Amino acid sequence: MNNTQAIIITIGDELLIGQIVDTNSAWIAQQLNILGISVKERIAVGDTRDAIIEALSEAIPKADLILLTGGLGPTSDDITKPVLCSFFGGKLVVNEDVLAHVTELFRKRNRPIIERNMKQAEVPDNCRVIHNPMGTAPGMLFEQNGKWIVSLPGVPFEMKAMMTETLLPDFATRFGSTQAIVHRNILTIGEGESFLAERISDLEAALPAHIRLAYLPSPMAVKLRLTGTGTDEAALTKEVEHHRDLIAARVQNRLVALEDHPIELLLANALKKQNLTIGLAESCTGGYIGHKLTQINGSSAFFKGGIISYATSAKSDILGIPAAVIEKEGVVSEAIATEMAQAARKLLHSDIGIGITGILSADPYEDKSPVGTIFISVAGPGEIRAKKYQLHYDRVQNKETATQLALYQAFEFIRPE
Amino acid sequence: MNNTQAIIITIGDELLIGQIVDTNSAWIAQQLNILGISVKERIAVGDTRDAIIEALSEAIPKADLILLTGGLGPTSDDITKPVLCSFFGGKLVVNEDVLAHVTELFRKRNRPIIERNMKQAEVPDNCRVIHNPMGTAPGMLFEQNGKWIVSLPGVPFEMKAMMTETLLPDFATRFGSTQAIVHRNILTIGEGESFLAERISDLEAALPAHIRLAYLPSPMAVKLRLTGTGTDEAALTKEVEHHRDLIAARVQNRLVALEDHPIELLLANALKKQNLTIGLAESCTGGYIGHKLTQINGSSAFFKGGIISYATSAKSDILGIPAAVIEKEGVVSEAIATEMAQAARKLLHSDIGIGITGILSADPYEDKSPVGTIFISVAGPGEIRAKKYQLHYDRVQNKETATQLALYQAFEFIRPE
């Protein structure tokens, strides 16, 4: 038996004119995968009746579960509810539970409630209403020939709350698959995908048909993902991990981790495990390393803070690097990166300090060093390791890559031999 | 005549399992819109022959231009090239220009070239090859009954370079539309979309059929977008702007800007215009405000830097806030936010200082203040304005919102009356 196939339809003109980036679909796909439900397609369409109906009509024959997000707000451009209601041949009726919930929500936030908000309590009489604990727009679940069609708000935290509290448990019961999907990842750094592929070509050729290998390249790093499908989850996991271990052993010299975690989480976990703290002195990355580390829940256990020494005066006045040293070495230099790392450790009383300085883009106000030159230094109690990198991307990508490299270099620094 | 319709197809299992967020589609959609080309749908499918062919077969009848991204790499999971080649009935042949380019790229980066990389120079004999200045995978342009089908790599900076250098100018020539699309935006803050909608309902009702109004809500802010279509771009622009001005005047008390810029760019432009500099003292936002400001090209003209005073010791040791004041007021307080803003100004020699402190999520290591409480203070030469906010989201969304609010509060602070 094949596993359950899902299609995700996102609704909103903003998706078609590029005004927003869709992050909902990725999250939904992850959650469905955990239940053994495959996402067959993702489709984005505009806020028009024809577009919604066309997408739905094409999707229903192809999948068992259709998830729609967006277009459920209280304004006139939100048309998903009446379109679905008429598509499935129902009519809108007031739902007393939703009405009570919406009224309570406005009362709690001390806001007046208006007719337009009360309209949110009208739902099709031919659907199951899905409670929205975080907002006023209820979700809807329609059933047709055993297929489920679910409509959710596009606001990410509302959608996520409804999925987590209500829908994912129901999907597990209804579509709970005998077919398991197992993903395992191998994160490598420093070697291009074509060279990695060459080195593991015999292992790739030996993979059974139900295990696929994918290469996900990004600047400086390549993730290898093995995806297996099968009926016995435990046996499948063992089998996928066996192949993963073979590949990991082959690329040992480039291996960062076997977990599919972003590098900041790998670093955070390593710091916590060894009971170490970290402090930053960021120049060209402008606070991005600090941002990445503080995205992690409980980051105050290992993150002391940082100095964004963007202006040269901040490097001397706050970090205390002598002006003469800056003058002699140049702002973008290994010496300054190391001074920064040491100053961060000292000022923030942390075990580890990262210093990073570089030129991300040709900027009339900045230093005259070659664009893309970055120095990263990591300082610990008894050791300092500094490295120079030459990046070749645009400003935004150079910043992203520099941040990844700094996190990676700190991770390597504290990794036990 | 209707304007040109495009469909974007993104290829890659990583999109269907939620391993990556698709940012390419939004960028492509924006670029096409500028040329008057509408995106009708966006579709994401997996790395299988059947999925690619099905998506393509469904898309071609519906659109004039199909853009595919992804699946052009040198590894075995990259199958787009052979699939398209056979779909359009061609065969793969070595292209000497691409071969020379790939060889040169490896030579310049001092890397050995292997058979697998040379394969990148094989292209279908029935397509026009699109030069990839940033990488080894060439793009392909197929023509069928006057429709264009274009395949590009999924790596964002490669795709963008090829679009900008070659394809967008060619699209303009080929599909250069007599139909113009004009978007105008009104950015508001502090009032829910349903209340805004109520206040402008008569203006919305009076819009002509060729101008649509959309509401894009996010926590604390709502963007109103007017989209007009017509044949005379100058007249249409005037007409859309007339309606925009009517709505903007009505919501004057909530108006932030008429430009569709992120708030950091609005702030940066205002700082540069008034020749002001800014410095930060960030606690709960962990460097995110600094990151946002340094995403802007030329940020060193107005951004001096910041202190990420995450640990309490950093607030006293680096910012110089007396421990007794912290003890008395509590780390999360208006007094500390203001001390931080003033310290940032002083330490960074900036005209404006932002101080922000708060609790983003229930964290065993953090302060015991209510989750979501944030204090933001902005200090200038002769004035300080502090505000308290209570946010209701999860950690990541609270951080995003707190950062937006801080940038907005600084923008308001320096805005001329």
CSV table of C-alpha atoms in Angstrom, one decimal, chain A residues 13-23 26 29-30 33 39-48 54 58 62 73-78 106 111-112 114 116-117 134 157 183 185 192-195 197-198 201 204 212-216 219 223 225 260 282 285-288 290-291 294-301 303-311 313-314 317-318 347-349 361-363 365-366 392-393 395-397 399, chain B residues 13-23 26 29-30 33 39-48 54 58 62 73-78 106 111-112 114 116-117 134 157 183 185 192-195 197-198 201 204 212-216 219 223 225 260 282 285-288 290-291 294-301 303-311 313-314 317-318 347-349 361-363 365-366 392-393 395-397 399:
chain,number,residue,atom,x,y,z
A,13,ASP,CA,-2.1,37.3,-4.3
A,14,GLU,CA,0.8,38.3,-2.0
A,15,LEU,CA,2.3,34.9,-2.9
A,16,LEU,CA,2.0,35.5,-6.6
A,17,ILE,CA,3.5,39.0,-6.6
A,18,GLY,CA,6.3,38.1,-4.3
A,19,GLN,CA,5.3,40.3,-1.5
A,20,ILE,CA,5.8,37.6,1.1
A,21,VAL,CA,7.8,34.4,1.3
A,22,ASP,CA,5.7,31.3,2.1
A,23,THR,CA,7.1,29.7,5.3
A,26,ALA,CA,7.6,24.0,4.8
A,29,ALA,CA,5.3,19.4,5.1
A,30,GLN,CA,7.6,18.6,8.0
A,33,ASN,CA,6.1,13.7,7.0
A,39,VAL,CA,3.4,15.9,0.2
A,40,LYS,CA,3.0,15.4,-3.5
A,41,GLU,CA,2.7,19.0,-4.5
A,42,ARG,CA,2.6,22.5,-3.2
A,43,ILE,CA,0.5,25.0,-5.1
A,44,ALA,CA,0.1,28.8,-4.6
A,45,VAL,CA,-2.8,30.6,-6.2
A,46,GLY,CA,-4.4,34.0,-6.1
A,47,ASP,CA,-7.4,35.3,-4.2
A,48,THR,CA,-9.9,34.6,-6.9
A,54,GLU,CA,-9.4,25.2,-10.3
A,58,GLU,CA,-7.1,19.4,-9.9
A,62,LYS,CA,-4.5,13.4,-7.0
A,73,GLY,CA,-9.7,37.0,7.3
A,74,PRO,CA,-12.5,39.5,8.0
A,75,THR,CA,-11.9,41.7,4.9
A,76,SER,CA,-13.4,41.6,1.5
A,77,ASP,CA,-10.3,40.1,-0.2
A,78,ASP,CA,-10.7,37.0,2.0
A,106,PHE,CA,-12.1,40.8,21.9
A,111,ARG,CA,-11.2,45.8,22.0
A,112,PRO,CA,-14.6,46.7,20.7
A,114,ILE,CA,-17.8,45.0,15.2
A,116,ARG,CA,-17.3,42.3,10.6
A,117,ASN,CA,-15.7,40.3,13.4
A,134,MET,CA,-5.0,32.1,18.6
A,157,PHE,CA,1.0,31.0,14.6
A,183,HIS,CA,14.9,10.7,6.7
A,185,ASN,CA,21.0,13.5,7.1
A,192,GLY,CA,31.6,20.5,-3.4
A,193,GLU,CA,28.7,18.2,-4.1
A,194,SER,CA,30.3,16.8,-7.3
A,195,PHE,CA,33.4,15.7,-5.4
A,197,ALA,CA,29.3,12.3,-5.1
A,198,GLU,CA,32.4,11.0,-6.8
A,201,SER,CA,29.4,6.8,-6.0
A,204,GLU,CA,25.1,5.4,-3.8
A,212,ARG,CA,17.0,7.6,-2.1
A,213,LEU,CA,19.9,9.9,-1.7
A,214,ALA,CA,19.7,13.7,-2.3
A,215,TYR,CA,22.3,16.4,-2.3
A,216,LEU,CA,21.4,19.8,-0.8
A,219,PRO,CA,27.7,27.8,0.0
A,223,LYS,CA,23.8,18.1,3.2
A,225,ARG,CA,19.8,13.3,2.8
A,260,ASP,CA,19.5,17.8,10.6
A,282,GLU,CA,30.8,41.0,15.4
A,285,THR,CA,27.8,40.2,10.4
A,286,GLY,CA,26.2,43.1,12.3
A,287,GLY,CA,24.5,41.0,15.1
A,288,TYR,CA,23.4,38.1,12.9
A,290,GLY,CA,23.9,36.8,18.1
A,291,HIS,CA,20.4,36.6,16.4
A,294,THR,CA,19.2,33.6,20.5
A,295,GLN,CA,16.7,31.9,18.3
A,296,ILE,CA,17.3,28.9,20.4
A,297,ASN,CA,15.1,28.4,23.4
A,298,GLY,CA,17.1,28.7,26.7
A,299,SER,CA,20.0,30.5,25.0
A,300,SER,CA,20.8,32.5,28.1
A,301,ALA,CA,22.3,29.2,29.5
A,303,PHE,CA,25.1,33.0,25.4
A,304,LYS,CA,26.5,35.9,27.3
A,305,GLY,CA,26.0,38.6,24.6
A,306,GLY,CA,28.1,40.4,22.1
A,307,ILE,CA,29.5,43.7,20.9
A,308,ILE,CA,28.6,44.8,17.3
A,309,SER,CA,31.7,46.8,16.7
A,310,TYR,CA,30.6,48.1,13.3
A,311,ALA,CA,32.2,51.5,13.4
A,313,SER,CA,35.6,53.7,17.0
A,314,ALA,CA,33.6,50.9,18.6
A,317,ASP,CA,36.4,52.5,22.5
A,318,ILE,CA,34.3,49.4,23.5
A,347,LEU,CA,34.2,41.8,28.4
A,348,LEU,CA,31.5,39.2,28.5
A,349,HIS,CA,33.2,36.8,30.9
A,361,SER,CA,30.1,44.2,-0.4
A,362,ALA,CA,31.6,47.1,-2.3
A,363,ASP,CA,30.5,50.0,-0.1
A,365,TYR,CA,31.8,54.0,3.2
A,366,GLU,CA,33.7,50.9,4.0
A,392,HIS,CA,32.2,35.2,-3.8
A,393,TYR,CA,28.6,36.1,-3.3
A,395,ARG,CA,26.2,41.1,0.3
A,396,VAL,CA,23.3,39.2,1.8
A,397,GLN,CA,24.7,35.8,0.8
A,399,LYS,CA,26.7,37.7,5.4
B,13,ASP,CA,12.1,16.9,-2.7
B,14,GLU,CA,13.5,19.3,0.0
B,15,LEU,CA,10.5,21.6,-0.8
B,16,LEU,CA,8.0,18.8,-0.2
B,17,ILE,CA,9.5,17.5,3.1
B,18,GLY,CA,9.9,21.0,4.4
B,19,GLN,CA,13.7,20.9,4.6
B,20,ILE,CA,14.0,24.4,3.0
B,21,VAL,CA,11.8,27.4,2.6
B,22,ASP,CA,11.4,28.5,-1.0
B,23,THR,CA,12.6,32.1,-1.4
B,26,ALA,CA,8.9,35.4,-4.4
B,29,ALA,CA,7.3,36.9,-9.0
B,30,GLN,CA,8.4,40.4,-8.1
B,33,ASN,CA,5.4,41.8,-12.1
B,39,VAL,CA,2.2,34.9,-12.0
B,40,LYS,CA,-0.9,32.7,-12.2
B,41,GLU,CA,0.3,29.8,-10.0
B,42,ARG,CA,3.4,28.6,-8.2
B,43,ILE,CA,3.9,24.8,-8.0
B,44,ALA,CA,6.4,22.8,-6.1
B,45,VAL,CA,7.0,19.2,-7.1
B,46,GLY,CA,9.5,16.4,-6.2
B,47,ASP,CA,12.6,15.2,-8.0
B,48,THR,CA,10.8,12.5,-10.1
B,54,GLU,CA,2.8,16.1,-14.9
B,58,GLU,CA,-0.6,20.9,-16.8
B,62,LYS,CA,-2.5,27.6,-18.8
B,73,GLY,CA,23.2,20.0,-10.3
B,74,PRO,CA,25.9,17.4,-11.1
B,75,THR,CA,24.5,14.7,-8.8
B,76,SER,CA,22.3,11.8,-9.6
B,77,ASP,CA,19.2,13.3,-7.9
B,78,ASP,CA,19.3,16.2,-10.4
B,106,PHE,CA,37.4,25.4,-11.8
B,111,ARG,CA,40.0,23.1,-8.0
B,112,PRO,CA,40.5,19.9,-10.0
B,114,ILE,CA,36.2,15.8,-12.9
B,116,ARG,CA,30.9,14.8,-13.4
B,117,ASN,CA,31.5,18.5,-13.8
B,134,MET,CA,27.9,32.3,-11.1
B,157,PHE,CA,22.4,33.7,-6.5
B,183,HIS,CA,1.0,48.1,-7.0
B,185,ASN,CA,1.0,50.2,-0.6
B,192,GLY,CA,-6.5,45.6,13.4
B,193,GLU,CA,-7.4,44.9,9.7
B,194,SER,CA,-11.1,44.6,10.5
B,195,PHE,CA,-11.2,48.1,12.1
B,197,ALA,CA,-11.6,47.9,6.7
B,198,GLU,CA,-14.5,49.4,8.5
B,201,SER,CA,-15.3,50.7,3.5
B,204,GLU,CA,-13.1,50.4,-0.9
B,212,ARG,CA,-8.2,45.7,-6.2
B,213,LEU,CA,-7.5,46.2,-2.5
B,214,ALA,CA,-5.8,43.6,-0.3
B,215,TYR,CA,-5.1,43.5,3.4
B,216,LEU,CA,-1.8,42.0,4.5
B,219,PRO,CA,1.4,41.3,14.2
B,223,LYS,CA,-0.3,46.6,4.9
B,225,ARG,CA,-2.1,47.0,-1.1
B,260,ASP,CA,6.6,49.1,0.3
B,282,GLU,CA,19.8,44.9,22.6
B,285,THR,CA,16.4,40.6,20.5
B,286,GLY,CA,19.9,39.3,20.7
B,287,GLY,CA,21.4,41.2,17.7
B,288,TYR,CA,18.4,40.9,15.4
B,290,GLY,CA,21.6,45.1,14.2
B,291,HIS,CA,21.3,42.3,11.7
B,294,THR,CA,23.2,45.8,8.3
B,295,GLN,CA,21.3,44.0,5.6
B,296,ILE,CA,21.1,47.4,4.0
B,297,ASN,CA,23.8,48.3,1.5
B,298,GLY,CA,25.9,51.2,2.8
B,299,SER,CA,24.7,50.7,6.4
B,300,SER,CA,28.0,52.0,7.8
B,301,ALA,CA,26.9,55.5,6.9
B,303,PHE,CA,24.9,52.4,11.8
B,304,LYS,CA,27.6,52.7,14.5
B,305,GLY,CA,27.1,49.3,16.1
B,306,GLY,CA,25.5,47.8,19.2
B,307,ILE,CA,25.9,46.0,22.5
B,308,ILE,CA,24.1,42.7,22.8
B,309,SER,CA,23.8,42.8,26.6
B,310,TYR,CA,22.1,39.4,27.0
B,311,ALA,CA,23.6,38.5,30.4
B,313,SER,CA,26.6,41.3,33.8
B,314,ALA,CA,26.9,42.8,30.3
B,317,ASP,CA,30.0,45.8,33.0
B,318,ILE,CA,29.8,47.0,29.4
B,347,LEU,CA,29.4,54.2,23.9
B,348,LEU,CA,28.8,54.3,20.2
B,349,HIS,CA,28.9,58.1,19.8
B,361,SER,CA,9.5,33.0,26.1
B,362,ALA,CA,9.2,31.0,29.3
B,363,ASP,CA,12.8,30.2,29.9
B,365,TYR,CA,17.2,30.5,33.0
B,366,GLU,CA,15.5,33.9,32.5
B,392,HIS,CA,1.2,37.2,22.8
B,393,TYR,CA,3.1,35.0,20.3
B,395,ARG,CA,9.5,33.1,21.0
B,396,VAL,CA,10.4,33.5,17.4
B,397,GLN,CA,7.4,35.6,16.5
B,399,LYS,CA,11.4,38.4,18.7
